[in-house]
PDB file of C-alpha atoms in Angstrom:
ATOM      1  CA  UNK A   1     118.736  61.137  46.226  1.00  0.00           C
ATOM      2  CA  UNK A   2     115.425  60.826  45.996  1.00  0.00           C
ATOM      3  CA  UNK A   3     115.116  59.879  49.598  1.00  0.00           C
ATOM      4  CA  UNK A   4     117.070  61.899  51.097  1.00  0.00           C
ATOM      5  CA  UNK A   5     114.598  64.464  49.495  1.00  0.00           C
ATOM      6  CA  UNK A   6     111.599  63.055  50.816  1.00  0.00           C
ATOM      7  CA  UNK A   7     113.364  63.065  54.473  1.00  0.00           C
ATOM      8  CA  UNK A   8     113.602  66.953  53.796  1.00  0.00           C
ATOM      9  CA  UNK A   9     109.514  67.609  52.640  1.00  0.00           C
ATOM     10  CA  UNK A  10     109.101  65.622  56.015  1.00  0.00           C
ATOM     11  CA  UNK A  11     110.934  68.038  58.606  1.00  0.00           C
ATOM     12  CA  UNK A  12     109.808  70.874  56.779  1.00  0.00           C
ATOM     13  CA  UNK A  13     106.518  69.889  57.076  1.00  0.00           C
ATOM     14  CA  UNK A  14     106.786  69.115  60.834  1.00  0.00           C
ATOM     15  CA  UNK A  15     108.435  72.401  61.453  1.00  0.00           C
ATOM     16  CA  UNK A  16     105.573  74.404  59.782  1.00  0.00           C
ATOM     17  CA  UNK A  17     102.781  71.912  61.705  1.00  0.00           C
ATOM     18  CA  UNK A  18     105.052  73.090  65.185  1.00  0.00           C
ATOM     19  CA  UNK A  19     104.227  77.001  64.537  1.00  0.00           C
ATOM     20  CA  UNK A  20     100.260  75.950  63.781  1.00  0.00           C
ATOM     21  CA  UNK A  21      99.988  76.163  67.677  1.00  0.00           C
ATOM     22  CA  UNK A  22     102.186  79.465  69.409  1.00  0.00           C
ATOM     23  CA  UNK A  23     103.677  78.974  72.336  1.00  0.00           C
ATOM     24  CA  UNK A  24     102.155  80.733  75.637  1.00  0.00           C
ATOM     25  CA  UNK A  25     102.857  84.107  75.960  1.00  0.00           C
ATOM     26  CA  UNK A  26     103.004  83.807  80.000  1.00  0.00           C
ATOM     27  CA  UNK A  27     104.648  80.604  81.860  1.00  0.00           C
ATOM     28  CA  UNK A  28     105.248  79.325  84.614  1.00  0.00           C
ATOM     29  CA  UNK A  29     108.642  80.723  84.745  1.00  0.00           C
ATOM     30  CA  UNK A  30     107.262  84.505  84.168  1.00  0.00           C
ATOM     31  CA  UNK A  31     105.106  84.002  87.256  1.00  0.00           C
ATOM     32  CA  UNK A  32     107.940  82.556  89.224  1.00  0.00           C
ATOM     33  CA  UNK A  33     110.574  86.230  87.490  1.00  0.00           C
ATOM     34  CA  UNK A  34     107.727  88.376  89.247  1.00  0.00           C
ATOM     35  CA  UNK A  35     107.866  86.798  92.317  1.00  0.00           C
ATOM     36  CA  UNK A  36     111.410  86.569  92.291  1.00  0.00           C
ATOM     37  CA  UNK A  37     111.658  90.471  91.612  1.00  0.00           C
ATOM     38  CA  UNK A  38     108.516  91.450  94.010  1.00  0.00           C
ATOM     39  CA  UNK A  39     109.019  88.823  96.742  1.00  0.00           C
ATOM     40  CA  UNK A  40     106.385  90.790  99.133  1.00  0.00           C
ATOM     41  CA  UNK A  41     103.711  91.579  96.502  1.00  0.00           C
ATOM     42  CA  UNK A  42     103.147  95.060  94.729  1.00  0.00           C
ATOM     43  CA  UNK A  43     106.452  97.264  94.829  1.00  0.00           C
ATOM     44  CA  UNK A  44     106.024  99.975  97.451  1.00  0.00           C
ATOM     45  CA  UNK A  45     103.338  98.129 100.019  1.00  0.00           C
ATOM     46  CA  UNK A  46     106.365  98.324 102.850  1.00  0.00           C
ATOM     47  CA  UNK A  47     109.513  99.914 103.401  1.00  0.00           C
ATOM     48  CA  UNK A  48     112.080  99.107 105.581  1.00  0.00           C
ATOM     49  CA  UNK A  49     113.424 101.765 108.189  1.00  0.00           C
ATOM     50  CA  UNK A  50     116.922 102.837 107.265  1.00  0.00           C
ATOM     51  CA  UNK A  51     119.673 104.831 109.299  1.00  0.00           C
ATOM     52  CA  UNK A  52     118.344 108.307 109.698  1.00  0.00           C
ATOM     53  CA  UNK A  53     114.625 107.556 108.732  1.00  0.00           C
ATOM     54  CA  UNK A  54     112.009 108.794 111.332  1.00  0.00           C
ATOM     55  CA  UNK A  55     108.028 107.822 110.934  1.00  0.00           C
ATOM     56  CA  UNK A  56     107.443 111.447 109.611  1.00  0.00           C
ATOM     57  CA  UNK A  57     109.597 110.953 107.029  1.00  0.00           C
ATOM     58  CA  UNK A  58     108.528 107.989 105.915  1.00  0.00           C
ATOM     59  CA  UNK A  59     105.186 109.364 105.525  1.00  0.00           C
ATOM     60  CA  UNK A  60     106.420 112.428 103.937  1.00  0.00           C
ATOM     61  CA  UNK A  61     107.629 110.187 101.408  1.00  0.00           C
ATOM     62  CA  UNK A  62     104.889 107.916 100.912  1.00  0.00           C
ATOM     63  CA  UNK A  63     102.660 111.351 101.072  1.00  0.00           C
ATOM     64  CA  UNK A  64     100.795 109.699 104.262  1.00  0.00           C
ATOM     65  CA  UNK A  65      99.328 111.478 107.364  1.00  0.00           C
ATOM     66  CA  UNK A  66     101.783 110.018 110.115  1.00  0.00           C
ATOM     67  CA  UNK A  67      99.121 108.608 112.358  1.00  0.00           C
ATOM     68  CA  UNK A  68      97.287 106.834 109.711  1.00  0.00           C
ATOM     69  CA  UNK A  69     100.486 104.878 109.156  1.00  0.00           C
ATOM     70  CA  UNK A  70     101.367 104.965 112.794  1.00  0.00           C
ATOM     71  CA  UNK A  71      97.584 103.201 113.351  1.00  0.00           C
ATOM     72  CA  UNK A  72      98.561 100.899 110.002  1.00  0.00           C
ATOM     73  CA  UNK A  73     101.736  99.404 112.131  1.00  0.00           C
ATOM     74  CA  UNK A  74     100.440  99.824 115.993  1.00  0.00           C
ATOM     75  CA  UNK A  75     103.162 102.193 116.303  1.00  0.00           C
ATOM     76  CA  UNK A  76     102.529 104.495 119.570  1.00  0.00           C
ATOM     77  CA  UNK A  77     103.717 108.311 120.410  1.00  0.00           C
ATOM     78  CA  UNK A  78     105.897 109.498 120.377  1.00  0.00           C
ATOM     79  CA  UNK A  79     106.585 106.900 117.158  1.00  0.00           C
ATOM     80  CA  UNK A  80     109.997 105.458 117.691  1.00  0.00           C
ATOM     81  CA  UNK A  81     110.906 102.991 115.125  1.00  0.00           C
ATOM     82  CA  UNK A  82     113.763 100.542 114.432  1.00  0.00           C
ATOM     83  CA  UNK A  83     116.562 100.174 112.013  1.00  0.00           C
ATOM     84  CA  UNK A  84     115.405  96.963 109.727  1.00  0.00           C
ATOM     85  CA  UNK A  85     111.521  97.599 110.900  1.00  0.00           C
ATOM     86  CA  UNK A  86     109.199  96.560 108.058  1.00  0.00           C
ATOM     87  CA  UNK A  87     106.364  99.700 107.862  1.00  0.00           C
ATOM     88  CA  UNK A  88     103.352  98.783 106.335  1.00  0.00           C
ATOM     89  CA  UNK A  89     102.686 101.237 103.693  1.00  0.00           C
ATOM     90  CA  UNK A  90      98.918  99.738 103.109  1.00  0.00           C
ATOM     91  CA  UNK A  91      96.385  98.029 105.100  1.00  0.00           C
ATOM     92  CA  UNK A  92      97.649  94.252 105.941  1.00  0.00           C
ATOM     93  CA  UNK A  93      94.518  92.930 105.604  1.00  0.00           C
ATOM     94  CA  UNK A  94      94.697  94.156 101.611  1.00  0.00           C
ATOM     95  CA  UNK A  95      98.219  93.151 101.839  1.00  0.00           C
ATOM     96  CA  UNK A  96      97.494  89.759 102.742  1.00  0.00           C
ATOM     97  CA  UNK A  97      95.445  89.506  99.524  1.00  0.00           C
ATOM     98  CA  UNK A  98      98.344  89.290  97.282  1.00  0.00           C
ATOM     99  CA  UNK A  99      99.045  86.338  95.116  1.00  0.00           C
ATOM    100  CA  UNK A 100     100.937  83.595  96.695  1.00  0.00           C
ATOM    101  CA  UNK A 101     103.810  81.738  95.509  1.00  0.00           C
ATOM    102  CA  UNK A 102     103.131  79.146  92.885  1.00  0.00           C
ATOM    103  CA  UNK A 103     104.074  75.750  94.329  1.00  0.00           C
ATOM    104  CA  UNK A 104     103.468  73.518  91.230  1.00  0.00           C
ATOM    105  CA  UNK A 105     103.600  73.394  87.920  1.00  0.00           C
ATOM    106  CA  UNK A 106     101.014  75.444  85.667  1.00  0.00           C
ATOM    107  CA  UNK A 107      98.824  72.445  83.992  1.00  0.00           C
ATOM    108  CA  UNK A 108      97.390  74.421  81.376  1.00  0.00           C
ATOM    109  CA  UNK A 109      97.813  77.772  79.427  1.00  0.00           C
ATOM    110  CA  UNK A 110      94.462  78.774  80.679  1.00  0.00           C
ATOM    111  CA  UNK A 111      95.228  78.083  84.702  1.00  0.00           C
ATOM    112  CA  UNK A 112      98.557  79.705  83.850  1.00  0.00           C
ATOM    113  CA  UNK A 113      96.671  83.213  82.511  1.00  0.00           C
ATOM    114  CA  UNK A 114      93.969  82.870  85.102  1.00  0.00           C
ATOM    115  CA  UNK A 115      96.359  83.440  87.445  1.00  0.00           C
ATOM    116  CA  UNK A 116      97.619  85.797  86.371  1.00  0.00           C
ATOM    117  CA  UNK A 117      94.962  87.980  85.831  1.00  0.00           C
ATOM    118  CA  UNK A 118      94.281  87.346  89.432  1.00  0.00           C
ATOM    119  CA  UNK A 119      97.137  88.409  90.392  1.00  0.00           C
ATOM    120  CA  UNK A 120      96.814  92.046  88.335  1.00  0.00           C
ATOM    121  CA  UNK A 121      93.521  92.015  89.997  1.00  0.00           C
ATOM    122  CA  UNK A 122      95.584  92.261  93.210  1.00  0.00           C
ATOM    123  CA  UNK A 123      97.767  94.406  92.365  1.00  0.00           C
ATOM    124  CA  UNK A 124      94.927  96.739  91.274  1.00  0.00           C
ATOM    125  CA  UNK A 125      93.190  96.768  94.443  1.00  0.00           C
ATOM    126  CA  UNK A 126      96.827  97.831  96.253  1.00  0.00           C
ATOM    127  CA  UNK A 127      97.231 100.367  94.311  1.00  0.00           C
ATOM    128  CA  UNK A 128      94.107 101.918  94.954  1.00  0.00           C
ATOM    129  CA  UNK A 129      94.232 101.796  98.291  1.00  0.00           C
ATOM    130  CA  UNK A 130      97.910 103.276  98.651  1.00  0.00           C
ATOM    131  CA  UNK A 131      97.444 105.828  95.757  1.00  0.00           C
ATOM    132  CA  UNK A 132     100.820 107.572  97.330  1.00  0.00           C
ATOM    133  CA  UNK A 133     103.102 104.888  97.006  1.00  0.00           C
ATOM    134  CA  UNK A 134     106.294 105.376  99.074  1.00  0.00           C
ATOM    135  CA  UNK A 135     109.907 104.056  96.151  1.00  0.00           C
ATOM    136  CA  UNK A 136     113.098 104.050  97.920  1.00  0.00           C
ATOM    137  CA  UNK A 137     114.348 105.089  94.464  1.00  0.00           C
ATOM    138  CA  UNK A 138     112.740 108.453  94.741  1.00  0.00           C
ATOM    139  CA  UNK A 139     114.459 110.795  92.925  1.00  0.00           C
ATOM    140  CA  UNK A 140     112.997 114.001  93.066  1.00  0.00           C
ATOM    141  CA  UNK A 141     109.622 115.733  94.794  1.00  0.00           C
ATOM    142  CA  UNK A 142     107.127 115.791  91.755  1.00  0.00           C
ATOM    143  CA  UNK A 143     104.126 114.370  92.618  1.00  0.00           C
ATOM    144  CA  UNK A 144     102.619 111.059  91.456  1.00  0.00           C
ATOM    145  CA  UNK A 145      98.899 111.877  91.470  1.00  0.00           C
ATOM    146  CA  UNK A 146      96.504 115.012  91.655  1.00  0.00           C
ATOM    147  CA  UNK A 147      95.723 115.779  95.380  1.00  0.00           C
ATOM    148  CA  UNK A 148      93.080 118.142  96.019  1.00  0.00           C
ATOM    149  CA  UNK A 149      92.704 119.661  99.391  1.00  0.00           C
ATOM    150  CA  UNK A 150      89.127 120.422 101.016  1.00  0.00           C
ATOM    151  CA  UNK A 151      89.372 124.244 101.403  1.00  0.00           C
ATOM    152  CA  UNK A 152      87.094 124.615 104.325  1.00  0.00           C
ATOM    153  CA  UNK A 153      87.971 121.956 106.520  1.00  0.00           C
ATOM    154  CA  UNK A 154      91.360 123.133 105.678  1.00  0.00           C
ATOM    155  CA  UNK A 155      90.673 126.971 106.432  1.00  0.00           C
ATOM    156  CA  UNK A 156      88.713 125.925 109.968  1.00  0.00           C
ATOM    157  CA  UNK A 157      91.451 123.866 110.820  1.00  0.00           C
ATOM    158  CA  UNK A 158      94.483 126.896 110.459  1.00  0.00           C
ATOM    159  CA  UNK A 159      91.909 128.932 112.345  1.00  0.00           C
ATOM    160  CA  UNK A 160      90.862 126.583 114.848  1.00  0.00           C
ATOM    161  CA  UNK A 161      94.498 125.565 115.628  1.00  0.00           C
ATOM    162  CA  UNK A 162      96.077 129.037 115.520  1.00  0.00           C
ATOM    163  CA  UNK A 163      99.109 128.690 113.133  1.00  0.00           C
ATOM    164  CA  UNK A 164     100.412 132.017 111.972  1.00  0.00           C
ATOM    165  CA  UNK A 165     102.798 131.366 108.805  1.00  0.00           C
ATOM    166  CA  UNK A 166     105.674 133.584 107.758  1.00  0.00           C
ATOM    167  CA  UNK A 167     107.397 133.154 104.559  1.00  0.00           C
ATOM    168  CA  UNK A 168     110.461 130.726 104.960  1.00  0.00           C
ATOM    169  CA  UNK A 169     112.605 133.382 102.869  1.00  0.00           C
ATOM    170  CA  UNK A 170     112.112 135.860 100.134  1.00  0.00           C
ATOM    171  CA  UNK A 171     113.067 135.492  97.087  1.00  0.00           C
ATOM    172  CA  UNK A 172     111.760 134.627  93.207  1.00  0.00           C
ATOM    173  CA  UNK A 173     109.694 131.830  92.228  1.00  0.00           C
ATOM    174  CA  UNK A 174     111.940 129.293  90.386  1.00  0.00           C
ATOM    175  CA  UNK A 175     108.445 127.100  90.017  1.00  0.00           C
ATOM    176  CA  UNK A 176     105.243 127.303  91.870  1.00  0.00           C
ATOM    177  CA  UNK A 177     102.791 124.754  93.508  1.00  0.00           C
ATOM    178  CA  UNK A 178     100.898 122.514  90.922  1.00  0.00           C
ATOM    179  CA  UNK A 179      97.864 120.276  91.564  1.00  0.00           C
ATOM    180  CA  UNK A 180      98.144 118.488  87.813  1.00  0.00           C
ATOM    181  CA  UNK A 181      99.680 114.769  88.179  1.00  0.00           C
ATOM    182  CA  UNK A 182     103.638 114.690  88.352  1.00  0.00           C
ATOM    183  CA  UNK A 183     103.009 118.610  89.391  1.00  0.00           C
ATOM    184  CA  UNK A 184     105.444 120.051  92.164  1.00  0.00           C
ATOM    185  CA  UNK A 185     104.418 119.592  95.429  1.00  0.00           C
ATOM    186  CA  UNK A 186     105.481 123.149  97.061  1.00  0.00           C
ATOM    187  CA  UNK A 187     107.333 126.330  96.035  1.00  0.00           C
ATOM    188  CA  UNK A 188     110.955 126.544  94.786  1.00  0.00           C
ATOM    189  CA  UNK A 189     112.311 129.982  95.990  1.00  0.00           C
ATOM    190  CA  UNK A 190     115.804 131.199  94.588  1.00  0.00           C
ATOM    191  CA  UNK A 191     118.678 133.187  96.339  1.00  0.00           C
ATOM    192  CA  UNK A 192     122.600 132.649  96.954  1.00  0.00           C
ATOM    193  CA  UNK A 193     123.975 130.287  99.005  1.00  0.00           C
ATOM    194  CA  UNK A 194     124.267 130.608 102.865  1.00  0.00           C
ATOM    195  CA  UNK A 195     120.860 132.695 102.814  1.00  0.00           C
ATOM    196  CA  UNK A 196     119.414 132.271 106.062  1.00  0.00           C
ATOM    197  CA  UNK A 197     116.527 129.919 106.054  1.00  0.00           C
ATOM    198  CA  UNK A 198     113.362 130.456 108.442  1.00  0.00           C
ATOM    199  CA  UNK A 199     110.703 128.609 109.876  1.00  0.00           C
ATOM    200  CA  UNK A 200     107.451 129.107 108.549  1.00  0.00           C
ATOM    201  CA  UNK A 201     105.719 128.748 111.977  1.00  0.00           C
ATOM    202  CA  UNK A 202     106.232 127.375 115.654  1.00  0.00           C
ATOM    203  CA  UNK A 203     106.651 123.703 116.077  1.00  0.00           C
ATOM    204  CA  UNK A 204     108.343 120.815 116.563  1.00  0.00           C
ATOM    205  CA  UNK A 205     111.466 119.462 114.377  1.00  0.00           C
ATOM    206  CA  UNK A 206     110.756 115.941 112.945  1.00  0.00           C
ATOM    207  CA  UNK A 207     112.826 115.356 110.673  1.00  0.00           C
ATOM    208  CA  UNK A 208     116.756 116.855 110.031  1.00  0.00           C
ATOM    209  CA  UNK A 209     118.566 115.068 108.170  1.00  0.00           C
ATOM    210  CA  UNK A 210     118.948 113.223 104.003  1.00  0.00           C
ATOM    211  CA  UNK A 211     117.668 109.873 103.722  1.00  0.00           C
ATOM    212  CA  UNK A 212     115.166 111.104 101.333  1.00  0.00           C
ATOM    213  CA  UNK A 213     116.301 111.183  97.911  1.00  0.00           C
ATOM    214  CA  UNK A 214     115.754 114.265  95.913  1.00  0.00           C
ATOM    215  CA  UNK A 215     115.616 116.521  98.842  1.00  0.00           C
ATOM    216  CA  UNK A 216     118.740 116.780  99.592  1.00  0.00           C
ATOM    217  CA  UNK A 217     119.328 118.660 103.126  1.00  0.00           C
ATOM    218  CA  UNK A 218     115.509 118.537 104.502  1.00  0.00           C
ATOM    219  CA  UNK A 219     114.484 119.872 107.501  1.00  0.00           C
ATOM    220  CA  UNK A 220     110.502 118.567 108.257  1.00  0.00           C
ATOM    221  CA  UNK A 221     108.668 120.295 111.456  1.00  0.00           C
ATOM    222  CA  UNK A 222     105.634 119.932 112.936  1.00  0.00           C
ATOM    223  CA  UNK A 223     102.843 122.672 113.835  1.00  0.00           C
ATOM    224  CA  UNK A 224     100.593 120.598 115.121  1.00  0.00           C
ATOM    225  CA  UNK A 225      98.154 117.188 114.480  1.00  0.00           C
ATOM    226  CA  UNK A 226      97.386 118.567 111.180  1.00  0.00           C
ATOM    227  CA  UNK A 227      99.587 120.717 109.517  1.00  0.00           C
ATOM    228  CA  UNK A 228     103.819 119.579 108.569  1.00  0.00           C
ATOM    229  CA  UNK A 229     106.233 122.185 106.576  1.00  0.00           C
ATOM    230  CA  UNK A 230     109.691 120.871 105.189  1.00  0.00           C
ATOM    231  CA  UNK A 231     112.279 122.828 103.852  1.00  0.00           C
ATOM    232  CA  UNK A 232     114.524 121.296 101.101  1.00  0.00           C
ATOM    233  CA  UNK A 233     118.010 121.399  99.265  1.00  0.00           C
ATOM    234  CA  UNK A 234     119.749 122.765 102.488  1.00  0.00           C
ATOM    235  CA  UNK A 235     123.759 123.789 102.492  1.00  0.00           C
ATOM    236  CA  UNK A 236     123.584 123.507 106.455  1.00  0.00           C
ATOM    237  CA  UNK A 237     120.682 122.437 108.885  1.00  0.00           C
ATOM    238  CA  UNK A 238     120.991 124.227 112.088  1.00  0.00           C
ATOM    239  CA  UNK A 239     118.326 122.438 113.950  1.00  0.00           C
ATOM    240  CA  UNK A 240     118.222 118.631 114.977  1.00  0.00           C
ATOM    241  CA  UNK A 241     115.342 116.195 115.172  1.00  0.00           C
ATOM    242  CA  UNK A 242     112.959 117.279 118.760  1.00  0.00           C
ATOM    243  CA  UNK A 243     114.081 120.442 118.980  1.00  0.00           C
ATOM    244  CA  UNK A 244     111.159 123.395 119.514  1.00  0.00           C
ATOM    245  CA  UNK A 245     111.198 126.008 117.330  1.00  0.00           C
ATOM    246  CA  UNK A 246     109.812 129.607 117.134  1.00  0.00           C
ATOM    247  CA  UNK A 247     108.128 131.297 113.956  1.00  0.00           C
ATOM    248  CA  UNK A 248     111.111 133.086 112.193  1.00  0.00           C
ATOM    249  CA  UNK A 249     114.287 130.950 114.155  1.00  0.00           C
ATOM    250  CA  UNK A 250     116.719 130.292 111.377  1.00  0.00           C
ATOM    251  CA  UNK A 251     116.873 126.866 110.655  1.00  0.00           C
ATOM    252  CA  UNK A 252     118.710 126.111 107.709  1.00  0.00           C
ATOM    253  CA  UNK A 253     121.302 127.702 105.230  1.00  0.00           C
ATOM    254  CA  UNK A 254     119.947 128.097 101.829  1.00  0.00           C
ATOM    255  CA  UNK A 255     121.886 125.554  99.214  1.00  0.00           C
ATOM    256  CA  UNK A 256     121.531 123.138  96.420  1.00  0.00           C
ATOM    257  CA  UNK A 257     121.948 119.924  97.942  1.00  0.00           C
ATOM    258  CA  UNK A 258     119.832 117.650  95.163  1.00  0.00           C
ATOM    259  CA  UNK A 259     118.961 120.587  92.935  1.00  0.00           C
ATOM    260  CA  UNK A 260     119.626 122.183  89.909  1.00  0.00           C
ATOM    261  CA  UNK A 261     120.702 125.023  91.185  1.00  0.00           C
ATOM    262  CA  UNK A 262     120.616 127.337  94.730  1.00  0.00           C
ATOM    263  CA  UNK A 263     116.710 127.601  95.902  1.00  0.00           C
ATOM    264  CA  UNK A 264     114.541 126.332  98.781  1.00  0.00           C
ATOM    265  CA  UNK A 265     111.832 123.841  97.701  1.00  0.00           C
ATOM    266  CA  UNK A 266     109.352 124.924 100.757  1.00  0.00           C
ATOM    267  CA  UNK A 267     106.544 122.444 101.183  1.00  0.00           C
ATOM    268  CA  UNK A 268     103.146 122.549 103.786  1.00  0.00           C
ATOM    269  CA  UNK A 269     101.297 119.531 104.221  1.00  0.00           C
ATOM    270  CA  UNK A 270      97.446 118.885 105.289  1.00  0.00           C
ATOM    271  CA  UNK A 271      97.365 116.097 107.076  1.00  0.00           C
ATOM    272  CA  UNK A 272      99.838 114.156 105.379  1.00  0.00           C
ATOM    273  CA  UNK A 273      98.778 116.109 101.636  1.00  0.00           C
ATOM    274  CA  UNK A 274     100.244 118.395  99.831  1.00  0.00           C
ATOM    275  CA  UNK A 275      98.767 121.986  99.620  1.00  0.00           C
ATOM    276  CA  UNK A 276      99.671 125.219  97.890  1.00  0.00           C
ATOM    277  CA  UNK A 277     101.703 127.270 100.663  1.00  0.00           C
ATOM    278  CA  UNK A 278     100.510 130.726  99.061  1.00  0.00           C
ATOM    279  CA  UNK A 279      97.391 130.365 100.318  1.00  0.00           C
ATOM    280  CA  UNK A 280      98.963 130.571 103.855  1.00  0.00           C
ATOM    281  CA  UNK A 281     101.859 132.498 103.782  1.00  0.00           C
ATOM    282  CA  UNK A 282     101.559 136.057 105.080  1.00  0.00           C
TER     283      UNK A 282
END
């Protein structure tokens, strides 16, 4: 008995020494999950071009002017771009920085949490320098950071360049444009279904079409090198992608295609930013 009771004081007491020293927090294993789950570095640095996408809409998405990410991927006019095409969503050169693949084991706790802070360190500088990170599990049009437009260079630019906008449709405000972080990026404008839908000014059709989740029906056109306006949550589009449109041609039948309920979420964009469309519309 009485040894059998000393055998017990001495696994107790080698259990108690074993929790004296925690075991790391990170390993090599959670280095090798975050690789395994991010195999290209920080979620959202590329996307890959899906049936129906067009480079204006992956901009739109990643809230990008279209020729800085056309210049990012030495992508020409007019733009074409490949099913299964990887688009650079960030500068390679930043991309390149990412952490590599571990090869070997981690030696030590402290090489294993060194590199890992290098690693966040990475990360950080990618996010900075693609603060509009494009998710192909978008689900709605809020936006992900504050984006402030430079008024004048704005104002010389409509007045330089001649665009004359028209409200899209009339109708009340289900929510207006909001600057403040996860704000909305445009107008929502109510009415009944099959409501004739207009474009805001002349231009150039982009973009027809639904890849983009949480717009439903979108229709994206072009005015010119600086300015883009998409119309939203569509029953019908009535315009394809290249066709030339006039200020007031019906586009579009109002619907609620990704919505709560019938509206138009109208949008203009400033060189690839979002901007509040009541200071244009007439």
């Amino acid at each position: 008995m009485k040894l059998f009771s000393l055998c017990c004081l001495v696994l107790v007491l080698s259990a108690c020494s074993s929790r004296q020293s925690p075991a790391p927090v990170t390993t090599l294993n959670d280095i090798k999950n975050y690789y395994k789950k991010y195999p290209q570095g920080q979620p959202g640095s590329a996307h890959t071009v899906q049936p129906g996408d067009t480079l204006y809409s992956i901009a739109f998405r990643a809230g990008m002017d279209y020729r800085q990410l056309a210049k990012l991927n030495n992508i020409a006019p007019p733009y074409r771009i490949l099913v299964g095409q990887k688009i650079h969503l960030v500068n390679v050169s930043l991309s390149s920085s990412a952490p590599k693949r571990p090869v070997s084991a981690v030696k030590s706790q402290k090489s294993t949490t060194s590199t890992v802070k290098t690693a966040k360190q990475n990360q950080s500088k990618l996010t900075t320098a693609n603060k509009a990170v494009a998710r192909n599990n978008q689900t709605g049009y809020v936006q992900k950071q504050t984006v402030k437009e430079n008024a004048t260079s704005a104002t010389n630019s409509v007045s330089s360049s001649k665009v004359r906008w028209a409200w899209p449709v009339r109708g009340p405000i289900l929510a207006g444009f909001s600057n403040a972080e996860h704000g909305n990026k445009g107008l929502d404008i109510g009415g009944k279904a099959g409501t004739p839908i207009k474009a805001a000014a002349a231009g150039e059709v982009v973009y027809a079409g639904n890849a983009l989740r949480g717009y439903g029906n979108l229709v994206i056109i072009r005015h010119n090198d600086d300015f883009l306006s998409a119309y939203a949550h569509n029953r019908k589009l009535l315009v394809k992608e290249r066709d030339t449109v006039v200020s007031g041609q019906t586009i579009a039948e109002m619907g609620n295609t990704d919505a709560p309920s019938v509206r138009l979420h109208f949008e203009i964009r400033f060189r690839g930013k979002s901007v509040d469309p009541k200071r244009y519309l007439k």
